[in-house]
PDB file of C-alpha atoms and ligand atoms in Angstrom:
ATOM      1  CA  MET A   1      12.839   7.327  10.064  1.00 95.00           C
ATOM      2  CA  ARG A   2      10.857   6.064  13.021  1.00 97.00           C
ATOM      3  CA  ILE A   3      10.516   2.360  13.839  1.00 98.00           C
ATOM      4  CA  ILE A   4       7.689   1.202  16.071  1.00 98.00           C
ATOM      5  CA  ARG A   5       8.396  -2.305  17.310  1.00 98.00           C
ATOM      6  CA  VAL A   6       5.356  -4.390  18.177  1.00 98.00           C
ATOM      7  CA  LYS A   7       4.826  -7.969  19.230  1.00 98.00           C
ATOM      8  CA  ASP A   8       2.743  -9.403  16.421  1.00 98.00           C
ATOM      9  CA  TYR A   9       0.409  -8.789  13.464  1.00 98.00           C
ATOM     10  CA  GLN A  10      -2.500  -7.783  15.695  1.00 98.00           C
ATOM     11  CA  GLN A  11      -0.501  -5.106  17.519  1.00 98.00           C
ATOM     12  CA  MET A  12       0.952  -3.897  14.224  1.00 98.00           C
ATOM     13  CA  SER A  13      -2.553  -3.514  12.813  1.00 98.00           C
ATOM     14  CA  ARG A  14      -3.796  -1.588  15.857  1.00 98.00           C
ATOM     15  CA  ALA A  15      -0.792   0.751  15.837  1.00 98.00           C
ATOM     16  CA  ALA A  16      -1.215   1.453  12.112  1.00 98.00           C
ATOM     17  CA  ALA A  17      -4.960   1.988  12.501  1.00 98.00           C
ATOM     18  CA  ASN A  18      -4.277   4.409  15.361  1.00 98.00           C
ATOM     19  CA  ILE A  19      -1.958   6.475  13.154  1.00 98.00           C
ATOM     20  CA  ILE A  20      -4.446   6.481  10.250  1.00 98.00           C
ATOM     21  CA  SER A  21      -7.422   7.376  12.415  1.00 98.00           C
ATOM     22  CA  ALA A  22      -5.457  10.158  14.141  1.00 98.00           C
ATOM     23  CA  GLN A  23      -4.691  11.557  10.680  1.00 98.00           C
ATOM     24  CA  VAL A  24      -8.380  11.496   9.730  1.00 98.00           C
ATOM     25  CA  ILE A  25      -9.560  12.942  13.056  1.00 98.00           C
ATOM     26  CA  LEU A  26      -7.051  15.807  12.858  1.00 98.00           C
ATOM     27  CA  GLU A  27      -7.690  16.436   9.143  1.00 98.00           C
ATOM     28  CA  PRO A  28     -11.107  15.088   8.102  1.00 98.00           C
ATOM     29  CA  LYS A  29     -10.408  15.980   4.442  1.00 98.00           C
ATOM     30  CA  SER A  30      -7.201  13.937   4.363  1.00 98.00           C
ATOM     31  CA  VAL A  31      -6.014  12.253   1.183  1.00 98.00           C
ATOM     32  CA  LEU A  32      -5.043   8.702   2.149  1.00 98.00           C
ATOM     33  CA  GLY A  33      -2.780   6.644  -0.073  1.00 98.00           C
ATOM     34  CA  LEU A  34      -3.860   3.040   0.385  1.00 98.00           C
ATOM     35  CA  ALA A  35      -2.233  -0.336  -0.146  1.00 98.00           C
ATOM     36  CA  THR A  36      -3.312  -3.917  -0.748  1.00 97.00           C
ATOM     37  CA  GLY A  37      -1.741  -7.243   0.256  1.00 95.00           C
ATOM     38  CA  SER A  38      -2.235  -9.182   3.461  1.00 95.00           C
ATOM     39  CA  SER A  39      -0.203  -6.752   5.614  1.00 98.00           C
ATOM     40  CA  PRO A  40      -2.741  -3.869   5.828  1.00 98.00           C
ATOM     41  CA  ILE A  41      -5.893  -6.024   6.141  1.00 98.00           C
ATOM     42  CA  GLY A  42      -5.777  -6.034   9.963  1.00 98.00           C
ATOM     43  CA  ALA A  43      -5.455  -2.240  10.034  1.00 98.00           C
ATOM     44  CA  TYR A  44      -8.477  -1.934   7.733  1.00 98.00           C
ATOM     45  CA  GLN A  45     -10.464  -4.270  10.010  1.00 98.00           C
ATOM     46  CA  GLN A  46      -9.574  -2.173  13.034  1.00 98.00           C
ATOM     47  CA  LEU A  47     -10.558   1.049  11.259  1.00 98.00           C
ATOM     48  CA  ILE A  48     -13.897  -0.519  10.289  1.00 98.00           C
ATOM     49  CA  GLU A  49     -14.507  -1.447  13.936  1.00 98.00           C
ATOM     50  CA  TRP A  50     -13.765   2.087  15.128  1.00 98.00           C
ATOM     51  CA  TYR A  51     -15.917   3.537  12.330  1.00 98.00           C
ATOM     52  CA  LYS A  52     -18.834   1.341  13.432  1.00 98.00           C
ATOM     53  CA  LYS A  53     -18.390   2.552  17.020  1.00 98.00           C
ATOM     54  CA  GLY A  54     -18.535   6.139  15.775  1.00 98.00           C
ATOM     55  CA  ASP A  55     -14.918   6.932  16.640  1.00 97.00           C
ATOM     56  CA  VAL A  56     -13.747   7.810  13.130  1.00 98.00           C
ATOM     57  CA  ASP A  57     -15.568   9.279  10.138  1.00 98.00           C
ATOM     58  CA  PHE A  58     -14.354   8.836   6.552  1.00 98.00           C
ATOM     59  CA  SER A  59     -17.061  10.900   4.846  1.00 98.00           C
ATOM     60  CA  GLN A  60     -14.689  13.653   3.735  1.00 98.00           C
ATOM     61  CA  VAL A  61     -11.641  11.492   3.058  1.00 98.00           C
ATOM     62  CA  THR A  62     -10.231  10.968  -0.442  1.00 98.00           C
ATOM     63  CA  THR A  63      -8.267   7.819  -1.281  1.00 98.00           C
ATOM     64  CA  VAL A  64      -5.676   6.950  -3.904  1.00 98.00           C
ATOM     65  CA  ASN A  65      -4.482   3.386  -4.264  1.00 98.00           C
ATOM     66  CA  LEU A  66      -0.963   2.397  -5.154  1.00 98.00           C
ATOM     67  CA  ASP A  67      -1.484  -0.106  -7.888  1.00 97.00           C
ATOM     68  CA  GLU A  68      -3.588  -2.572  -9.879  1.00 97.00           C
ATOM     69  CA  TYR A  69      -2.968  -5.657 -11.987  1.00 97.00           C
ATOM     70  CA  VAL A  70      -3.172  -5.061 -15.725  1.00 97.00           C
ATOM     71  CA  GLY A  71      -5.999  -7.022 -17.309  1.00 96.00           C
ATOM     72  CA  LEU A  72      -8.109  -7.769 -14.224  1.00 96.00           C
ATOM     73  CA  THR A  73     -11.558  -6.202 -14.296  1.00 95.00           C
ATOM     74  CA  PRO A  74     -12.787  -4.461 -11.109  1.00 95.00           C
ATOM     75  CA  ASP A  75     -15.124  -7.395 -10.371  1.00 94.00           C
ATOM     76  CA  HIS A  76     -12.314  -9.998 -10.627  1.00 94.00           C
ATOM     77  CA  ASP A  77     -11.851 -11.326  -7.093  1.00 93.00           C
ATOM     78  CA  GLN A  78      -8.070 -10.797  -7.263  1.00 94.00           C
ATOM     79  CA  SER A  79      -8.190  -7.265  -8.629  1.00 96.00           C
ATOM     80  CA  TYR A  80      -7.141  -4.558  -6.215  1.00 96.00           C
ATOM     81  CA  HIS A  81     -10.438  -2.769  -6.897  1.00 97.00           C
ATOM     82  CA  TYR A  82     -12.261  -5.795  -5.544  1.00 97.00           C
ATOM     83  CA  PHE A  83      -9.805  -6.166  -2.634  1.00 96.00           C
ATOM     84  CA  MET A  84     -10.281  -2.573  -1.499  1.00 98.00           C
ATOM     85  CA  HIS A  85     -14.054  -2.728  -1.667  1.00 98.00           C
ATOM     86  CA  ARG A  86     -14.267  -6.057   0.152  1.00 97.00           C
ATOM     87  CA  ASN A  87     -11.671  -5.263   2.826  1.00 98.00           C
ATOM     88  CA  PHE A  88     -12.415  -1.615   3.501  1.00 98.00           C
ATOM     89  CA  PHE A  89     -14.529   0.667   1.308  1.00 98.00           C
ATOM     90  CA  ASP A  90     -17.777  -1.322   1.515  1.00 98.00           C
ATOM     91  CA  SER A  91     -17.707  -1.213   5.320  1.00 98.00           C
ATOM     92  CA  VAL A  92     -17.041   2.492   5.929  1.00 98.00           C
ATOM     93  CA  ASN A  93     -18.597   5.766   4.772  1.00 98.00           C
ATOM     94  CA  ILE A  94     -16.055   6.767   2.128  1.00 98.00           C
ATOM     95  CA  ASP A  95     -17.729   8.652  -0.730  1.00 98.00           C
ATOM     96  CA  PRO A  96     -17.347   6.405  -3.845  1.00 97.00           C
ATOM     97  CA  GLN A  97     -16.655   9.567  -5.874  1.00 97.00           C
ATOM     98  CA  ARG A  98     -13.534  10.136  -3.822  1.00 98.00           C
ATOM     99  CA  ILE A  99     -12.003   6.682  -4.407  1.00 98.00           C
ATOM    100  CA  ASN A 100      -9.122   6.552  -6.902  1.00 98.00           C
ATOM    101  CA  ILE A 101      -7.520   3.318  -8.133  1.00 98.00           C
ATOM    102  CA  PRO A 102      -5.543   2.929 -11.380  1.00 98.00           C
ATOM    103  CA  ASP A 103      -7.609   1.237 -14.107  1.00 97.00           C
ATOM    104  CA  GLY A 104      -5.842  -1.968 -15.134  1.00 97.00           C
ATOM    105  CA  CYS A 105      -8.245  -2.453 -18.043  1.00 97.00           C
ATOM    106  CA  ALA A 106      -7.970   0.989 -19.662  1.00 97.00           C
ATOM    107  CA  PRO A 107      -7.829   0.685 -23.471  1.00 96.00           C
ATOM    108  CA  ASP A 108      -4.720   2.893 -23.536  1.00 97.00           C
ATOM    109  CA  MET A 109      -2.554   2.106 -20.514  1.00 97.00           C
ATOM    110  CA  ALA A 110      -0.012   4.856 -21.289  1.00 97.00           C
ATOM    111  CA  ALA A 111      -2.841   7.400 -21.174  1.00 98.00           C
ATOM    112  CA  GLU A 112      -4.124   5.833 -17.951  1.00 98.00           C
ATOM    113  CA  CYS A 113      -0.681   6.302 -16.332  1.00 98.00           C
ATOM    114  CA  LEU A 114      -0.707   9.994 -17.292  1.00 98.00           C
ATOM    115  CA  ARG A 115      -4.274  10.397 -16.055  1.00 98.00           C
ATOM    116  CA  TYR A 116      -3.431   8.814 -12.700  1.00 98.00           C
ATOM    117  CA  ASP A 117      -0.356  10.976 -12.239  1.00 96.00           C
ATOM    118  CA  GLY A 118      -2.576  14.002 -12.862  1.00 97.00           C
ATOM    119  CA  VAL A 119      -4.937  12.777 -10.131  1.00 97.00           C
ATOM    120  CA  LEU A 120      -2.007  12.349  -7.710  1.00 97.00           C
ATOM    121  CA  ARG A 121      -0.558  15.756  -8.487  1.00 96.00           C
ATOM    122  CA  GLY A 122      -3.938  17.428  -8.122  1.00 97.00           C
ATOM    123  CA  LEU A 123      -4.678  15.839  -4.753  1.00 97.00           C
ATOM    124  CA  GLY A 124      -1.379  15.520  -2.905  1.00 97.00           C
ATOM    125  CA  VAL A 125      -1.256  12.568  -0.511  1.00 98.00           C
ATOM    126  CA  ASP A 126      -1.291  13.337   3.218  1.00 98.00           C
ATOM    127  CA  LEU A 127      -0.577   9.837   4.498  1.00 98.00           C
ATOM    128  CA  GLN A 128       0.585   6.933   2.348  1.00 98.00           C
ATOM    129  CA  LEU A 129       0.156   3.415   3.725  1.00 98.00           C
ATOM    130  CA  LEU A 130       2.561   0.782   2.364  1.00 98.00           C
ATOM    131  CA  GLY A 131       3.269  -2.914   2.638  1.00 98.00           C
ATOM    132  CA  LEU A 132       6.654  -4.353   1.735  1.00 98.00           C
ATOM    133  CA  GLY A 133       7.318  -6.951  -0.942  1.00 95.00           C
ATOM    134  CA  ASN A 134       9.607  -9.841   0.029  1.00 93.00           C
ATOM    135  CA  ASN A 135      12.106  -8.432  -2.494  1.00 94.00           C
ATOM    136  CA  GLY A 136      11.782  -4.890  -1.149  1.00 96.00           C
ATOM    137  CA  HIS A 137       9.174  -3.625  -3.615  1.00 96.00           C
ATOM    138  CA  ILE A 138       6.717  -0.879  -2.657  1.00 97.00           C
ATOM    139  CA  GLY A 139       3.450  -0.636  -4.544  1.00 96.00           C
ATOM    140  CA  PHE A 140       4.598  -2.654  -7.556  1.00 95.00           C
ATOM    141  CA  ASN A 141       7.915  -0.818  -7.905  1.00 96.00           C
ATOM    142  CA  GLU A 142      10.191  -3.777  -8.432  1.00 93.00           C
ATOM    143  CA  PRO A 143      13.996  -3.838  -8.009  1.00 95.00           C
ATOM    144  CA  GLY A 144      15.719  -2.380 -11.071  1.00 95.00           C
ATOM    145  CA  PRO A 145      18.521  -0.150 -12.315  1.00 96.00           C
ATOM    146  CA  VAL A 146      16.778   3.147 -11.448  1.00 96.00           C
ATOM    147  CA  PHE A 147      14.050   4.387  -9.114  1.00 97.00           C
ATOM    148  CA  SER A 148      10.755   4.825 -10.971  1.00 93.00           C
ATOM    149  CA  LYS A 149       9.185   8.268 -11.102  1.00 95.00           C
ATOM    150  CA  GLY A 150       5.521   8.509 -12.089  1.00 97.00           C
ATOM    151  CA  THR A 151       2.751   5.984 -12.587  1.00 98.00           C
ATOM    152  CA  HIS A 152       3.965   3.315 -14.980  1.00 97.00           C
ATOM    153  CA  ILE A 153       3.487  -0.210 -16.262  1.00 97.00           C
ATOM    154  CA  VAL A 154       5.573  -2.793 -14.439  1.00 95.00           C
ATOM    155  CA  THR A 155       6.659  -6.256 -15.499  1.00 94.00           C
ATOM    156  CA  LEU A 156       6.295  -8.262 -12.314  1.00 93.00           C
ATOM    157  CA  THR A 157       9.338 -10.232 -11.167  1.00 91.00           C
ATOM    158  CA  ASP A 158       9.169 -14.010 -10.814  1.00 93.00           C
ATOM    159  CA  SER A 159       9.616 -13.525  -7.050  1.00 89.00           C
ATOM    160  CA  THR A 160       6.550 -11.260  -6.807  1.00 90.00           C
ATOM    161  CA  ARG A 161       4.403 -13.516  -8.998  1.00 95.00           C
ATOM    162  CA  GLU A 162       5.503 -16.481  -6.910  1.00 93.00           C
ATOM    163  CA  ALA A 163       4.678 -14.626  -3.650  1.00 89.00           C
ATOM    164  CA  ASN A 164       1.258 -13.565  -4.943  1.00 90.00           C
ATOM    165  CA  LYS A 165       0.264 -16.883  -6.522  1.00 92.00           C
ATOM    166  CA  ARG A 166      -1.263 -17.954  -3.199  1.00 90.00           C
ATOM    167  CA  PHE A 167      -4.261 -15.792  -4.076  1.00 89.00           C
ATOM    168  CA  PHE A 168      -4.735 -17.300  -7.562  1.00 93.00           C
ATOM    169  CA  ALA A 169      -5.614 -20.790  -8.805  1.00 92.00           C
ATOM    170  CA  SER A 170      -2.119 -21.212 -10.285  1.00 94.00           C
ATOM    171  CA  LEU A 171       1.040 -19.264 -11.148  1.00 95.00           C
ATOM    172  CA  GLU A 172      -0.171 -18.957 -14.758  1.00 94.00           C
ATOM    173  CA  ASP A 173      -3.193 -17.012 -13.538  1.00 94.00           C
ATOM    174  CA  VAL A 174      -1.054 -14.322 -11.841  1.00 95.00           C
ATOM    175  CA  PRO A 175      -0.893 -11.328 -14.200  1.00 96.00           C
ATOM    176  CA  LYS A 176       2.545 -10.596 -15.652  1.00 96.00           C
ATOM    177  CA  THR A 177       2.139  -6.830 -15.583  1.00 96.00           C
ATOM    178  CA  ALA A 178       0.690  -4.202 -13.285  1.00 97.00           C
ATOM    179  CA  VAL A 179       0.207  -0.447 -13.180  1.00 98.00           C
ATOM    180  CA  SER A 180       1.808   1.250 -10.190  1.00 98.00           C
ATOM    181  CA  MET A 181       2.323   4.647  -8.680  1.00 98.00           C
ATOM    182  CA  GLY A 182       6.021   5.490  -9.083  1.00 97.00           C
ATOM    183  CA  THR A 183       8.601   5.627  -6.318  1.00 97.00           C
ATOM    184  CA  PHE A 184       8.866   9.388  -6.799  1.00 97.00           C
ATOM    185  CA  ASP A 185       5.067   9.643  -6.433  1.00 96.00           C
ATOM    186  CA  ILE A 186       5.245   7.713  -3.147  1.00 98.00           C
ATOM    187  CA  MET A 187       8.023   9.986  -1.878  1.00 98.00           C
ATOM    188  CA  GLN A 188       5.785  13.043  -2.450  1.00 97.00           C
ATOM    189  CA  ALA A 189       3.376  11.952   0.311  1.00 98.00           C
ATOM    190  CA  LYS A 190       3.617  14.166   3.392  1.00 98.00           C
ATOM    191  CA  ARG A 191       3.775  11.120   5.667  1.00 98.00           C
ATOM    192  CA  VAL A 192       4.523   7.490   4.864  1.00 98.00           C
ATOM    193  CA  LEU A 193       3.492   4.566   7.064  1.00 98.00           C
ATOM    194  CA  MET A 194       4.710   1.034   6.347  1.00 98.00           C
ATOM    195  CA  VAL A 195       3.447  -2.139   7.994  1.00 98.00           C
ATOM    196  CA  ALA A 196       5.610  -5.273   8.007  1.00 98.00           C
ATOM    197  CA  SER A 197       4.938  -8.553   9.750  1.00 98.00           C
ATOM    198  CA  GLY A 198       6.464 -12.010   9.756  1.00 98.00           C
ATOM    199  CA  LYS A 199       9.815 -13.674   9.149  1.00 97.00           C
ATOM    200  CA  ALA A 200       9.373 -13.536   5.357  1.00 96.00           C
ATOM    201  CA  LYS A 201       9.867  -9.753   5.566  1.00 97.00           C
ATOM    202  CA  ALA A 202      12.938  -9.797   7.823  1.00 98.00           C
ATOM    203  CA  GLU A 203      15.557  -9.814   5.032  1.00 98.00           C
ATOM    204  CA  ALA A 204      13.849  -6.973   3.167  1.00 98.00           C
ATOM    205  CA  VAL A 205      13.403  -4.882   6.339  1.00 98.00           C
ATOM    206  CA  LYS A 206      17.089  -5.251   7.172  1.00 98.00           C
ATOM    207  CA  ALA A 207      18.298  -4.501   3.651  1.00 98.00           C
ATOM    208  CA  ALA A 208      15.880  -1.619   3.028  1.00 98.00           C
ATOM    209  CA  PHE A 209      16.319   0.294   6.271  1.00 98.00           C
ATOM    210  CA  PHE A 210      19.765  -0.706   7.476  1.00 97.00           C
ATOM    211  CA  GLY A 211      21.539  -1.071   4.130  1.00 98.00           C
ATOM    212  CA  PRO A 212      22.449   1.223   1.232  1.00 98.00           C
ATOM    213  CA  ILE A 213      19.833   3.266  -0.616  1.00 98.00           C
ATOM    214  CA  THR A 214      19.564   1.545  -3.972  1.00 98.00           C
ATOM    215  CA  PRO A 215      16.899   0.928  -6.645  1.00 98.00           C
ATOM    216  CA  GLN A 216      17.723  -2.774  -6.271  1.00 97.00           C
ATOM    217  CA  MET A 217      15.884  -2.443  -2.922  1.00 98.00           C
ATOM    218  CA  PRO A 218      13.107   0.071  -3.775  1.00 98.00           C
ATOM    219  CA  ALA A 219      11.896   0.581  -0.192  1.00 98.00           C
ATOM    220  CA  SER A 220      15.379   1.824   0.789  1.00 98.00           C
ATOM    221  CA  ILE A 221      14.529   5.252  -0.691  1.00 98.00           C
ATOM    222  CA  LEU A 222      12.198   5.750   2.285  1.00 98.00           C
ATOM    223  CA  GLN A 223      15.295   6.343   4.432  1.00 98.00           C
ATOM    224  CA  PHE A 224      15.314   9.756   2.734  1.00 97.00           C
ATOM    225  CA  HIS A 225      11.667  10.535   3.504  1.00 98.00           C
ATOM    226  CA  ARG A 226      11.221  13.248   6.109  1.00 97.00           C
ATOM    227  CA  ASP A 227       8.264  11.594   7.848  1.00 98.00           C
ATOM    228  CA  PHE A 228       8.511   7.841   7.471  1.00 98.00           C
ATOM    229  CA  THR A 229       7.243   5.398  10.114  1.00 98.00           C
ATOM    230  CA  LEU A 230       7.741   1.643   9.994  1.00 98.00           C
ATOM    231  CA  VAL A 231       5.465  -0.402  12.226  1.00 98.00           C
ATOM    232  CA  ALA A 232       6.966  -3.880  12.325  1.00 98.00           C
ATOM    233  CA  ASP A 233       6.572  -6.931  14.490  1.00 98.00           C
ATOM    234  CA  GLU A 234       9.289  -8.918  16.223  1.00 98.00           C
ATOM    235  CA  ASP A 235       9.556 -11.459  13.389  1.00 98.00           C
ATOM    236  CA  ALA A 236       9.972  -8.768  10.727  1.00 98.00           C
ATOM    237  CA  LEU A 237      12.675  -7.134  12.876  1.00 98.00           C
ATOM    238  CA  SER A 238      14.331 -10.418  13.829  1.00 98.00           C
ATOM    239  CA  LEU A 239      17.453  -9.933  11.691  1.00 97.00           C
ATOM    240  CA  LEU A 240      18.372  -6.592  13.220  1.00 94.00           C
TER     241      LEU A 240
HETATM  242  C1  LIG B 301       1.786  -6.849  -3.515  1.00 79.00           C
HETATM  243  C2  LIG B 301       1.354  -5.389  -3.472  1.00 79.00           C
HETATM  244  C3  LIG B 301       2.191  -4.582  -2.495  1.00 79.00           C
HETATM  245  C4  LIG B 301       2.303  -5.323  -1.184  1.00 79.00           C
HETATM  246  C5  LIG B 301       2.993  -6.639  -1.410  1.00 79.00           C
HETATM  247  C6  LIG B 301       3.218  -7.429  -0.129  1.00 79.00           C
HETATM  248  O1  LIG B 301       2.798  -7.102  -4.412  1.00 79.00           O
HETATM  249  N1  LIG B 301       1.412  -4.746  -4.743  1.00 79.00           N
HETATM  250  O2  LIG B 301       1.603  -3.304  -2.317  1.00 79.00           O
HETATM  251  O3  LIG B 301       3.020  -4.544  -0.247  1.00 79.00           O
HETATM  252  O4  LIG B 301       2.178  -7.406  -2.277  1.00 79.00           O
HETATM  253  O5  LIG B 301       2.062  -8.153   0.190  1.00 79.00           O
HETATM  254  P1  LIG B 301       1.781  -8.835   1.563  1.00 79.00           P
HETATM  255  O6  LIG B 301       1.421  -7.760   2.490  1.00 79.00           O
HETATM  256  O7  LIG B 301       0.637  -9.756   1.282  1.00 79.00           O
HETATM  257  O8  LIG B 301       3.015  -9.551   1.966  1.00 79.00           O
END
């Protein structure tokens, strides 16, 4: 485990974007595992800027996203499909055919989970980008009695729905379920990069990376990953 300590959100975003662009420059056909939430937005903005300057080219990259809300159509402004297009895909030259996001509106969600796991197995993720939930979740793998394995349907915890309600009109509008890559799936990535910023993440950072490895703190499993980098700012590291 490698921890890169930075001053603030802006430096975190630049450091993460540097790692992602180095991956793409070294291996133009990289498979990038991508994340949503406010934490990676700055990194996406930086990558867009470098793309526009001609410093990085995404034309051969394939992407797989971590998760999606169940029941939100791709054009819903809080769906992760919409988020990814607005915050990244629409501004770079990623081939739309090479974008993979779980379908939260599939008629048979069990079949969709199997399909997505097949996609993940077939591709193999080179670099997985992650945010960190306030309760230690990664993707939408919530605290529970066991670590999840493959893509599955998740019942979101009250804490996660509460944290994410800022993006919706009210708590009632936040979906109660989501489809997420499993923890085992995430651990299969060759490299994992997490971004964490702000005091709200400090408890989870301390518990996940300086406490016991337990499914009650899903991110703690990353202590076992052979190439895991946490880029965190001073506030997120303030309890260490
Ligand atoms: C959501 C996403 C996670 C993300 C988390 C933290 O629950 N499913 O992938 O890491 O929010 O979001 P933020 O970065 O906005 O704090």
